[in-house]
Amino acid sequence: MLTTNGDATSRTGKITQDLDAIDAWEGPGQWKEAHQSLPIDGNTAYVSEPAKKPEYAIDLESGKKTASVLLNAEPNEMAVTTK
């Protein structure tokens, strides 16, 4: 779960860890506006921060950011695929 204070929280019936993922944020005024997202693939979470345009990969076991990229546009409604 990505909380508005910027933490990515892993849940398996109870909170198991909090990860410092991005800066604190507020939800958009309109649901179609770009907003933060947290798709997960295996042990990697991908976190977007539209206002600043980065995308981060976070290892869920270590809690460390393993990669980042600065995008040319605000990311919105992301998905993860293996193909």
Coordinates of C-alpha atoms in Angstrom, one line a residue:
M1 CA 0.0 0.0 0.0
L2 CA 1.3 3.5 -0.9
T3 CA 0.3 5.9 1.9
T4 CA -0.1 9.7 1.5
N5 CA 3.0 10.2 3.7
G6 CA 5.0 8.6 0.9
D7 CA 5.6 5.2 2.6
A8 CA 5.2 2.0 0.8
T9 CA 3.8 -0.5 3.3
S10 CA 3.9 -4.2 2.8
R11 CA 0.8 -6.0 4.2
T12 CA 0.1 -9.6 4.8
G13 CA -2.7 -9.4 7.3
K14 CA -0.6 -7.1 9.4
I15 CA 2.0 -4.4 8.7
T16 CA 5.3 -6.1 8.2
Q17 CA 7.5 -3.1 7.2
D18 CA 7.3 0.5 6.1
L19 CA 9.5 1.7 3.2
D20 CA 10.5 5.3 2.6
A21 CA 9.4 5.4 -1.0
I22 CA 8.6 9.0 -2.1
D23 CA 7.7 12.4 -0.6
A24 CA 4.4 12.9 1.2
W25 CA 1.6 13.7 -1.3
E26 CA -2.1 14.5 -1.7
G27 CA -4.5 12.8 -4.0
P28 CA -5.5 14.6 -7.2
G29 CA -8.6 16.8 -7.3
Q30 CA -9.9 14.8 -10.3
W31 CA -9.6 11.0 -10.6
K32 CA -8.3 11.3 -14.2
E33 CA -5.3 13.4 -13.2
A34 CA -1.9 11.8 -12.8
H35 CA -1.4 10.3 -9.4
Q36 CA 1.1 8.1 -7.5
S37 CA 1.0 4.4 -8.2
L38 CA 2.5 1.2 -6.8
P39 CA 2.5 -1.8 -9.2
I40 CA 4.4 -4.8 -7.8
D41 CA 6.1 -7.6 -9.7
G42 CA 7.5 -10.4 -7.4
N43 CA 9.8 -8.7 -4.9
T44 CA 10.0 -5.4 -6.8
A45 CA 7.7 -2.5 -6.3
Y46 CA 7.6 0.3 -8.9
V47 CA 6.7 3.7 -7.4
S48 CA 5.8 6.8 -9.4
E49 CA 5.8 10.4 -8.3
P50 CA 4.1 12.3 -11.1
A51 CA 4.9 15.9 -9.9
K52 CA 8.6 15.2 -10.1
K53 CA 8.4 12.6 -12.9
P54 CA 10.6 9.8 -11.5
E55 CA 9.9 6.1 -11.4
Y56 CA 11.6 4.0 -8.7
A57 CA 12.2 0.3 -8.4
I58 CA 12.3 -0.8 -4.7
D59 CA 13.4 -4.2 -3.5
L60 CA 10.7 -5.3 -1.1
E61 CA 13.0 -7.5 0.9
S62 CA 15.7 -5.0 1.6
G63 CA 13.6 -1.8 1.3
K64 CA 16.3 -0.2 -0.9
K65 CA 15.7 1.7 -4.2
T66 CA 17.5 -0.4 -6.8
A67 CA 16.8 1.7 -9.8
S68 CA 15.3 5.0 -10.9
V69 CA 14.5 6.8 -14.1
L70 CA 13.4 10.4 -14.8
L71 CA 10.5 10.3 -17.3
N72 CA 9.6 13.0 -19.9
A73 CA 6.0 13.1 -18.8
E74 CA 3.9 12.5 -15.7
P75 CA 3.3 8.7 -15.3
N76 CA -0.3 7.7 -14.7
E77 CA -2.1 4.4 -14.3
M78 CA 1.0 2.1 -14.6
A79 CA 1.0 -1.6 -15.0
V80 CA 3.7 -4.3 -14.9
T81 CA 4.1 -7.0 -17.6
T82 CA 6.7 -9.6 -18.2
K83 CA 6.3 -9.5 -22.0

